[in-house]
Amino acid sequence: MYRCFDELDDAVAILDRDSSVARLNHSFRDLFGIESEAVRGTQIGYFITHHLTPLFEEDGSAGRVLDALQHRREVSHVTCRMRTFSGDLRWFSFSCRVMAGEPYAGMMLVRFRDVTPERGEMVRGMAGIQDPVRAGSVYTAIGDLVPYGIWICEPDGTALHISASFLDLVGKTIEGCRQTGWVESIPIEDVAAASAEWKHCLDTGCLWDREFKIRNPGGGYRIILSRGAPVRDENGEIRLWAGINLDITARKRAECLTTRQVAQQAAIAELGQIALAGTEPPELMNAVVRTVARHLGVGYAKVLRYLPDGDMFVLEAAIGFDGHDVGTRRIEGGTNSQAGYTLLSREPVIVEDFRTETRFSGPALLREEGIRSGISVIIQGDRGPYGVLGAHTRMQRTFTRDDSNFIQAAANVLAQGLERRAAEEALRKSEEKFREIAQRSSDMIYTCYHDGGIAYISPAVEHILGYTPEELIGGKCRDYVSPLSLPAWQEGQKRVARGEPVEGLEVEFRKKDGTAAFVELNESPIIENGKVAGIQAVGRDITERKQYEQLRQQAFLQIERNIEQFAVLGDHIRQPLQVTLGRAELLDDDETAAIIREQVGRINEYIRQLDQGWVESRKVREFLRRHDLE
């Protein structure tokens, strides 16, 4: 990023946007013995005071350099004597400026250029000039090369030469400047302060450095940077004062534009923060129109919401349109209005003068306010344009591409804020609907987060577990799981932690009264930022079902025991009957024997019927088992 600066012979320092040292080039290290890594991130005040001040030979030079850098003031040339790393005393030209191009926008370029050879030549050349005519020719030749040229004064400040271009600008002659003083002759508002500063330079020999805002005879203003220094002889006596008047109007305009752009960027960032904070739409719209009006320097700004059914707009927010009802004022759309034309053109629309505009006539809202110029952009919506953001002035004005980019950026922030607010409102309604369903559900519905415990649980929990929702909020689910169900519950948690849903997990919970409740859980992971943050679960009370299953199981066991008892009972009865029947056959009394045989037959029939019931019971049991009813 900084390699291009390492190729320069001049000592260069790059200051970051927060006035800390970002980089020193190789020449800086070679000339002053300061390594870039040693001072990277150091604030400029500390850097100058602790690293550069010991190198300056003249009092005040370090202070002037520090003042310029701390105030981020552009300096094109300040001469100072400094001692290099090798111990030599050299003359350096210090300059600094704020860079505008990417990726250095907002950073400062600080340069120390070795001008020792040039300064020696200038001093020797000026000291050798004796003939006034010859000197005047030299001054004129040099001055003609620079707009508003150079100036030469005697040690007391009397003007010897001032370039003709500068004299034309201020409307003076060289003789008039000599009579009143050349600084005093400049038509500026703070002439007294400038004169006092010039006198201070003459008295102390310090460098002259001042900006003048001078009205241009052709209209407008020119900003002139006047700089000068004393020319001393070998004994250190001031022989002359020499300086230059530089036209820095374009540079100042660029600085102003850069400052304005930086301010606009900061304003857009601030609007973004307001939008992210979930600000209500009316408040956000008001912030947008205020920001646009302030940073574009206009008296009028507005937000119009589009009504597609009627091809009209509603005035939602405004600055300057004081006599109009915000929220109810209807404004015509279509191609006859700037807002309607903006929607149709799908790009920013700029009007320099409504009086000569041919694309549309403008709505009554603008005509009533006497609007002359304006700019409008689309506010995009989720399913189409939300509306139009506009800025207007009563004075004729030419809006630039930078103006268009700024107002479009503001419209984009507004669109994102409105979309975010709509999404939040939809989410809020969805949550309300969910809560309403959950409140009425007989199932226990809850959300539980890893770091915060139970965040929500439906009222059904009081019927199922005996706890109120308030008693469980913030607690951990596992605290209420029965030890017998804990292994199964933990296995379910592991699956959810992997992002898998869990269905039909039967868990035994401890109720508030100490009894057990069986709950069938269906769990889903809560994903936030790509990670599982918690669990959302629906639990159905299956306690009665579990109790019924237990009773049914007991019934089947009893049937099994009865069947076994029937079989045993049959065998036990048959054996005595066979003995009885055998004894009857041995009787001599046929009548008694017949009665015994008849009764034994009846008992055998009863046993046969019991056997048949046993068989039927076994069939019923097998049927229930086959159909999974057991």
XYZ file of C-alpha atoms in Angstrom:
630
model
C 0.000 0.000 0.000
C 2.824 2.401 0.837
C 5.535 1.145 -1.563
C 5.247 4.171 -3.841
C 6.369 6.448 -0.996
C 9.491 4.359 -0.385
C 10.754 5.321 -3.842
C 10.853 9.064 -2.970
C 14.078 10.799 -1.930
C 12.112 13.095 0.373
C 11.381 12.043 3.946
C 7.674 11.133 3.949
C 5.347 10.316 6.856
C 1.781 9.059 6.424
C -0.657 9.977 9.199
C -3.818 7.946 9.670
C -7.243 9.528 9.926
C -6.935 9.655 13.715
C -3.631 11.617 13.447
C -1.494 8.638 14.400
C 1.623 7.645 12.474
C 0.759 4.992 9.869
C 4.105 4.719 8.041
C 7.509 6.378 7.553
C 9.286 5.792 4.235
C 12.888 4.610 3.859
C 14.204 8.152 3.286
C 12.759 9.244 6.627
C 14.775 6.543 8.322
C 17.943 7.385 6.344
C 17.720 11.154 6.980
C 16.556 11.231 10.601
C 17.330 7.737 11.899
C 13.722 6.951 12.894
C 12.378 3.484 12.120
C 8.785 3.205 10.899
C 7.924 0.239 13.119
C 9.152 2.063 16.225
C 6.612 4.876 15.874
C 3.697 3.188 14.099
C 0.425 4.035 15.883
C 2.057 6.899 17.834
C -0.030 10.072 18.063
C 1.413 12.979 16.094
C 1.912 15.170 19.180
C 4.090 12.566 20.860
C 5.928 11.814 17.614
C 6.862 15.454 16.975
C 7.742 16.248 20.605
C 9.856 13.176 21.340
C 11.350 12.340 17.962
C 11.538 15.448 15.732
C 11.786 18.450 18.101
C 15.392 17.615 19.090
C 16.328 17.794 15.393
C 15.077 21.367 14.796
C 17.701 24.114 15.117
C 15.309 27.086 15.147
C 12.940 27.898 17.984
C 9.336 27.678 16.965
C 9.792 25.474 13.878
C 8.646 22.329 15.658
C 5.647 24.183 17.084
C 4.558 25.428 13.642
C 4.857 21.909 12.215
C 2.906 20.374 15.089
C 0.191 23.045 14.909
C -0.337 22.416 11.199
C -0.559 18.651 11.647
C -2.819 18.696 14.697
C -5.287 21.018 12.941
C -4.930 19.075 9.657
C -4.105 22.346 7.922
C -2.557 22.154 4.476
C 0.941 23.626 4.240
C 2.732 23.869 0.892
C 6.110 25.163 2.096
C 7.773 26.033 5.385
C 11.565 26.244 5.532
C 13.323 24.936 8.631
C 16.828 23.870 9.641
C 17.203 20.357 10.995
C 20.040 18.098 12.010
C 20.153 14.812 10.153
C 21.017 11.377 11.531
C 24.615 11.866 10.304
C 24.923 15.138 12.285
C 24.756 17.544 9.312
C 22.679 20.743 9.479
C 20.399 20.924 6.442
C 17.595 23.160 5.218
C 14.304 21.353 4.671
C 11.021 22.391 3.090
C 8.135 21.054 5.200
C 4.737 20.475 3.551
C 1.592 18.528 4.403
C -1.802 17.915 2.889
C -4.874 15.727 3.331
C -5.050 13.065 0.620
C -8.324 12.569 -1.257
C -7.819 9.533 -3.482
C -8.508 5.980 -2.381
C -7.177 4.129 -0.476
C -5.580 7.119 1.300
C -8.681 9.352 1.558
C -8.607 11.308 4.810
C -4.971 10.426 5.585
C -2.228 13.103 5.686
C 0.927 13.183 3.599
C 3.811 14.870 5.455
C 6.997 15.630 3.503
C 10.436 17.013 4.421
C 12.391 17.917 1.262
C 16.084 18.774 1.463
C 16.418 22.270 -0.114
C 19.920 23.080 1.142
C 21.492 23.359 -2.362
C 18.681 25.535 -3.761
C 18.665 27.835 -0.750
C 22.431 28.388 -1.031
C 22.094 29.297 -4.687
C 19.241 31.740 -3.957
C 21.133 33.521 -1.191
C 24.251 33.837 -3.307
C 22.232 35.080 -6.288
C 20.275 37.652 -4.292
C 23.401 38.922 -2.553
C 25.136 39.469 -5.894
C 22.417 41.642 -7.410
C 23.382 45.317 -7.153
C 21.778 47.019 -10.114
C 18.141 47.917 -9.359
C 17.132 47.645 -12.987
C 18.678 44.206 -13.272
C 17.062 43.077 -10.037
C 13.646 44.247 -11.215
C 14.046 42.265 -14.427
C 14.900 39.139 -12.494
C 11.911 39.575 -10.175
C 9.555 40.168 -13.077
C 10.805 37.137 -14.964
C 10.350 34.880 -11.951
C 6.999 36.384 -10.958
C 5.503 35.891 -14.407
C 5.971 32.146 -14.023
C 3.615 31.955 -11.019
C 0.024 33.278 -10.855
C 0.088 36.385 -8.621
C 3.854 35.994 -8.582
C 6.455 36.958 -6.027
C 7.200 39.889 -3.764
C 10.475 41.364 -2.497
C 10.734 43.782 0.427
C 13.440 45.623 2.222
C 14.261 44.622 5.825
C 11.751 47.215 7.093
C 8.983 45.815 4.885
C 9.055 48.440 2.131
C 8.020 46.805 -1.123
C 10.748 46.527 -3.755
C 8.820 44.346 -6.166
C 5.309 42.885 -6.349
C 4.211 40.956 -9.409
C 1.840 42.809 -11.695
C -0.781 40.019 -11.551
C -1.144 40.486 -7.810
C -1.297 44.283 -8.130
C -4.073 43.870 -10.708
C -5.978 41.574 -8.351
C -5.880 44.035 -5.436
C -6.253 47.095 -7.674
C -3.082 48.840 -6.440
C 0.211 50.130 -7.835
C 3.705 49.444 -6.523
C 3.980 53.075 -5.474
C 0.722 52.903 -3.537
C 1.935 49.756 -1.779
C 5.175 51.476 -0.836
C 3.319 54.405 0.682
C 0.857 52.503 2.869
C 2.622 49.169 3.165
C 1.919 46.286 0.832
C -0.007 44.225 3.369
C -2.068 47.245 4.421
C -2.982 47.804 0.750
C -4.724 44.455 0.360
C -8.557 44.833 0.414
C -9.399 42.255 3.094
C -11.665 42.383 6.140
C -8.999 41.583 8.745
C -6.350 43.949 7.407
C -5.419 45.133 10.916
C -4.661 41.577 12.093
C -2.662 40.872 8.928
C -0.668 44.098 9.356
C 0.115 43.223 12.969
C 1.293 39.743 11.996
C 3.520 41.179 9.213
C 5.048 43.632 11.682
C 5.727 40.751 14.082
C 7.596 38.915 11.317
C 9.694 42.013 10.548
C 10.543 42.421 14.222
C 11.392 38.799 14.945
C 12.514 37.450 11.587
C 10.028 34.582 11.749
C 8.419 33.170 8.629
C 5.470 34.946 7.024
C 2.505 32.652 6.300
C -1.034 33.977 5.812
C -4.086 33.399 3.651
C -6.028 36.272 2.047
C -9.581 36.136 0.716
C -9.636 38.817 -1.977
C -12.593 39.790 -4.157
C -11.882 39.070 -7.814
C -12.513 42.004 -10.165
C -14.275 39.572 -12.511
C -16.583 38.311 -9.746
C -16.263 35.928 -6.858
C -13.274 35.585 -4.559
C -9.708 34.357 -4.861
C -7.907 32.792 -1.915
C -4.220 33.709 -1.911
C -1.603 32.034 0.236
C 1.156 34.544 0.911
C 4.420 33.178 2.274
C 7.822 34.695 2.774
C 11.113 34.400 4.614
C 14.021 36.704 5.477
C 17.126 36.500 3.308
C 20.177 36.800 5.553
C 23.813 37.497 4.759
C 26.753 35.486 6.054
C 26.581 37.397 9.330
C 22.941 36.489 9.869
C 21.673 40.017 9.130
C 18.413 40.324 7.187
C 19.174 41.785 3.743
C 15.805 41.250 2.105
C 12.398 39.654 2.527
C 11.350 37.387 -0.323
C 8.065 35.616 -0.768
C 5.434 34.262 -3.088
C 1.687 34.696 -3.508
C 0.016 31.415 -4.469
C -3.553 31.105 -5.737
C -5.011 28.258 -3.640
C -8.668 28.893 -4.525
C -9.073 25.555 -6.297
C -7.289 23.730 -3.506
C -9.485 25.363 -0.880
C -12.573 24.413 -2.828
C -11.280 20.835 -3.007
C -10.591 20.885 0.730
C -14.064 22.218 1.369
C -15.504 19.522 -0.870
C -13.466 16.844 0.910
C -14.552 18.139 4.304
C -18.130 18.194 3.097
C -17.893 14.640 1.780
C -16.371 13.415 5.033
C -19.182 15.121 6.953
C -21.758 13.559 4.629
C -20.242 10.116 5.070
C -20.336 10.555 8.834
C -23.967 11.686 8.582
C -24.904 8.577 6.561
C -23.147 6.402 9.146
C -25.110 8.123 11.920
C -28.368 7.569 10.046
C -27.418 3.909 9.711
C -27.004 3.656 13.477
C -30.405 5.264 13.992
C -31.979 2.783 11.561
C -30.275 -0.204 13.203
C -31.546 0.908 16.593
C -35.069 0.057 15.460
C -36.262 3.671 15.345
C -39.924 4.132 14.489
C -40.485 5.087 10.800
C -41.740 8.665 11.444
C -38.726 9.452 13.627
C -36.327 7.899 11.103
C -37.883 9.871 8.250
C -37.561 13.104 10.206
C -33.894 12.330 10.892
C -33.312 11.701 7.177
C -34.881 14.968 5.971
C -33.029 16.943 8.659
C -29.715 15.345 7.660
C -30.292 15.913 3.944
C -31.270 19.549 4.465
C -28.291 20.262 6.718
C -25.574 18.550 4.675
C -26.824 19.652 1.250
C -27.403 23.184 2.503
C -31.017 23.329 1.289
C -34.103 24.789 2.871
C -36.503 22.061 1.817
C -36.425 18.281 2.068
C -39.246 15.762 2.031
C -40.208 12.077 2.040
C -43.133 11.076 -0.168
C -44.814 7.668 0.167
C -46.187 6.303 -3.095
C -49.852 5.259 -3.370
C -49.975 3.060 -6.478
C -53.779 2.686 -6.532
C -54.301 6.406 -7.019
C -50.924 7.208 -8.618
C -50.372 9.778 -5.881
C -48.008 10.469 -2.990
C -48.483 11.244 0.690
C -46.197 13.743 2.439
C -44.688 11.597 5.244
C -41.906 13.915 6.540
C -40.697 17.373 5.591
C -38.353 20.248 6.352
C -39.345 23.703 5.142
C -42.905 22.829 4.087
C -44.312 24.238 7.311
C -47.776 25.095 6.049
C -48.585 21.594 4.862
C -50.105 18.682 6.757
C -47.523 15.951 7.125
C -49.128 12.526 6.950
C -52.276 13.654 5.123
C -51.225 16.003 2.307
C -51.747 14.290 -1.049
C -49.463 15.166 -3.944
C -50.145 14.333 -7.555
C -47.970 11.727 -9.244
C -47.526 10.776 -12.842
C -45.171 12.299 -15.367
C -46.313 15.832 -14.523
C -44.533 15.800 -11.143
C -40.863 15.465 -10.269
C -41.600 12.607 -7.867
C -43.658 10.693 -10.431
C -41.059 11.275 -13.125
C -38.390 9.984 -10.736
C -40.250 6.689 -10.300
C -40.678 6.316 -14.049
C -37.060 7.161 -14.870
C -35.730 4.883 -12.084
C -32.766 7.201 -11.477
C -32.038 10.495 -9.675
C -33.733 13.487 -11.252
C -32.118 16.938 -11.009
C -33.905 20.203 -11.817
C -31.749 23.322 -12.164
C -34.627 25.730 -12.819
C -38.327 24.844 -12.715
C -39.081 27.916 -14.850
C -37.321 26.341 -17.830
C -38.019 22.659 -17.018
C -39.681 20.861 -19.946
C -39.953 17.271 -18.639
C -42.661 18.120 -16.100
C -44.290 21.195 -14.605
C -43.870 20.322 -10.953
C -46.595 19.689 -8.333
C -48.514 22.396 -6.527
C -46.537 21.707 -3.354
C -43.330 23.013 -4.970
C -45.012 25.854 -6.865
C -46.603 27.140 -3.656
C -43.172 27.411 -2.010
C -41.523 29.100 -5.007
C -39.034 26.243 -5.494
C -36.462 26.850 -8.260
C -34.120 23.838 -8.092
C -34.287 20.335 -6.718
C -33.076 16.758 -6.714
C -35.077 13.591 -6.058
C -34.252 9.887 -5.733
C -36.200 6.658 -5.273
C -36.700 5.060 -1.868
C -36.784 1.363 -2.720
C -39.214 -0.966 -1.002
C -39.386 -4.735 -0.629
C -41.948 -5.242 -3.404
C -41.510 -2.005 -5.321
C -40.671 1.647 -4.716
C -41.708 2.912 -1.289
C -41.585 6.504 -2.457
C -39.275 9.436 -3.188
C -36.780 11.491 -1.179
C -36.332 15.048 -2.430
C -34.309 18.189 -1.645
C -35.140 21.645 -2.999
C -34.076 25.301 -2.900
C -35.698 28.609 -3.720
C -32.435 29.838 -5.202
C -31.228 28.392 -8.476
C -28.590 25.760 -7.867
C -26.722 23.123 -9.818
C -26.715 19.848 -7.896
C -23.631 17.688 -8.477
C -23.055 13.965 -8.796
C -21.735 14.007 -5.223
C -25.026 15.576 -4.098
C -26.889 12.850 -5.954
C -24.795 10.113 -4.350
C -25.331 11.565 -0.879
C -29.100 11.857 -1.106
C -29.322 8.383 -2.681
C -27.270 6.988 0.217
C -29.691 8.643 2.661
C -32.639 7.144 0.745
C -31.018 3.698 0.862
C -30.555 3.945 4.640
C -34.196 4.968 4.993
C -35.311 2.067 2.782
C -33.289 -0.414 4.823
C -34.611 1.038 8.066
C -38.226 0.796 6.869
C -37.675 -2.755 5.634
C -36.051 -3.746 8.916
C -38.882 -2.175 10.905
C -41.475 -3.972 8.764
C -39.648 -7.277 9.315
C -39.528 -6.639 13.064
C -43.242 -5.824 13.084
C -44.024 -9.013 11.150
C -41.879 -10.984 13.587
C -43.632 -9.349 16.544
C -47.040 -10.278 15.151
C -45.826 -13.812 14.475
C -44.548 -14.099 18.037
C -47.830 -12.743 19.383
C -49.724 -15.297 17.327
C -47.430 -18.054 18.530
C -47.830 -16.973 22.145
C -51.589 -16.779 21.728
C -51.638 -20.355 20.384
C -49.232 -21.474 23.083
C -51.304 -19.827 25.808
C -54.392 -21.734 24.702
C -52.691 -25.053 24.001
C -53.083 -27.951 26.410
C -49.532 -28.992 25.522
C -46.528 -27.618 27.396
C -44.591 -25.353 24.964
C -41.271 -23.883 26.016
C -37.990 -22.403 24.795
C -34.793 -23.007 26.715
C -31.395 -21.399 25.958
C -27.983 -22.757 26.889
C -26.883 -19.535 28.579
C -30.149 -18.299 30.050
C -32.244 -21.317 30.873
C -36.002 -21.406 30.265
C -37.020 -18.206 28.466
C -40.678 -19.017 27.869
C -43.068 -21.772 28.969
C -46.794 -21.911 28.311
C -49.444 -21.902 31.054
C -50.200 -25.596 30.409
C -47.155 -26.417 32.539
C -49.154 -25.620 35.666
C -51.684 -28.347 34.823
C -48.960 -30.846 33.847
C -46.234 -30.250 36.466
C -47.946 -28.051 39.033
C -45.526 -25.129 38.571
C -46.515 -21.680 37.329
C -44.534 -20.330 34.336
C -42.999 -17.654 36.550
C -41.545 -20.337 38.843
C -39.711 -22.013 35.944
C -38.414 -19.014 33.964
C -34.595 -18.934 34.131
C -34.335 -22.503 35.419
C -32.778 -25.528 33.728
C -34.949 -28.261 32.215
C -32.803 -31.086 33.524
C -33.472 -29.981 37.116
C -36.994 -31.399 36.793
C -36.171 -34.646 34.965
C -36.511 -37.905 36.960
C -33.223 -39.795 37.459
C -34.733 -42.806 35.635
C -35.306 -40.699 32.489
C -32.105 -38.639 32.688
C -30.004 -40.867 30.344
C -32.668 -40.771 27.614
C -33.120 -37.023 28.082
C -29.356 -36.391 27.833
C -29.148 -38.433 24.638
C -31.902 -36.243 23.190
C -29.950 -33.115 24.146
C -26.892 -34.421 22.300
C -28.920 -34.902 19.144
C -30.374 -31.413 19.370
C -26.861 -29.986 19.960
C -25.901 -31.528 16.594
C -28.799 -29.665 15.013
C -31.082 -32.704 14.772
C -34.760 -32.647 15.788
C -36.016 -35.169 18.364
C -39.515 -36.626 18.218
C -41.460 -38.827 20.611
C -38.989 -38.626 23.501
C -40.793 -39.904 26.626
C -39.473 -38.324 29.812
C -40.587 -38.674 33.421
C -40.653 -35.307 35.210
C -40.978 -34.586 38.919
C -44.094 -32.572 39.674
C -44.228 -29.842 42.282
C -46.094 -32.168 44.689
C -43.379 -34.835 44.331
C -45.346 -37.200 42.117
C -44.318 -38.198 38.606
C -45.640 -36.897 35.287
C -44.854 -38.524 31.960
C -44.357 -36.116 29.036
C -43.771 -36.915 25.378
C -41.366 -34.291 23.943
C -40.839 -33.102 20.362
C -37.702 -30.901 20.350
C -36.160 -28.649 17.715
C -32.843 -26.737 17.867
C -32.823 -22.916 18.021
C -30.162 -21.722 15.562
C -28.545 -18.295 16.037
C -25.557 -17.109 14.006
C -25.084 -20.608 12.635
C -24.867 -22.241 16.070
C -27.346 -24.108 18.277
C -28.286 -21.666 21.020
C -31.117 -23.537 22.658
C -34.159 -25.779 22.290
C -37.785 -25.218 21.414
C -40.015 -28.052 22.580
C -43.634 -29.176 22.734
C -44.510 -31.580 25.537
C -47.728 -33.589 25.744
C -48.917 -35.030 29.041
C -49.047 -38.836 28.644
C -49.344 -39.667 32.345
C -52.875 -41.135 32.036
C -51.800 -43.125 29.004
C -48.844 -44.498 30.937
C -51.094 -45.383 33.874
C -53.576 -47.071 31.562
C -50.773 -49.067 29.961
C -49.579 -50.163 33.378
C -53.122 -51.243 34.396
C -53.597 -53.096 31.133
C -50.292 -54.851 31.601
C -51.382 -55.893 35.069
C -54.661 -57.193 33.648
C -52.849 -59.299 31.083
C -50.633 -60.691 33.789
C -53.719 -61.588 35.812
C -55.271 -63.297 32.779
C -52.061 -65.256 32.303
C -52.162 -66.355 35.922
C -55.869 -67.290 35.669
C -55.226 -69.376 32.562
C -52.478 -71.221 34.315
C -54.711 -71.734 37.355
C -57.521 -73.082 35.118
C -55.189 -75.683 33.650
C -53.934 -76.736 37.059
C -57.446 -76.788 38.506
C -58.704 -79.075 35.715
C -55.966 -81.558 36.319
C -56.498 -81.493 40.063
C -60.239 -82.171 39.714
C -59.981 -84.903 37.061
C -57.741 -87.122 39.134
C -60.155 -87.445 42.147
C -63.047 -87.943 39.726
C -61.320 -90.841 38.057
C -60.758 -92.436 41.452
C -64.396 -91.871 42.391
C -65.586 -93.340 39.081
C -63.394 -96.398 39.572
C -64.796 -97.007 43.056
C -68.317 -96.729 41.714
C -67.657 -99.538 39.290
C -66.763 -101.775 42.224
C -70.060 -101.159 44.018
C -72.681 -103.902 44.037
C -75.436 -101.322 44.200
C -76.163 -100.494 40.572
C -78.476 -97.653 41.432
C -75.843 -95.888 43.537
C -73.186 -96.556 40.966
C -75.377 -94.982 38.287
C -75.893 -91.831 40.369
C -72.132 -91.535 40.949
C -71.420 -91.974 37.231
C -74.010 -89.313 36.386
C -72.503 -86.778 38.793
C -68.951 -87.519 37.599
C -70.124 -86.910 34.024
C -71.621 -83.576 35.013
C -68.376 -82.557 36.743
C -66.357 -83.628 33.661
C -68.611 -81.431 31.520
C -67.871 -78.496 33.791
C -64.119 -79.188 33.486
C -64.454 -79.474 29.710
C -66.147 -76.077 29.630
C -63.304 -74.644 31.762
C -60.791 -76.097 29.294
C -62.694 -74.529 26.447
C -62.618 -71.132 28.268
C -58.884 -71.522 28.792
C -58.415 -72.099 25.058
C -60.587 -69.073 24.210
C -58.655 -66.920 26.698
C -55.385 -67.894 25.060
C -56.822 -66.969 21.661
C -57.928 -63.529 22.953
C -54.502 -62.926 24.475
C -52.738 -63.851 21.222
C -55.093 -61.603 19.258
C -54.319 -58.634 21.498
C -50.614 -59.277 21.243
C -50.745 -59.553 17.438
C -52.569 -56.231 17.178
C -50.203 -54.446 19.611
C -52.982 -53.734 22.035
C -51.143 -55.168 24.987
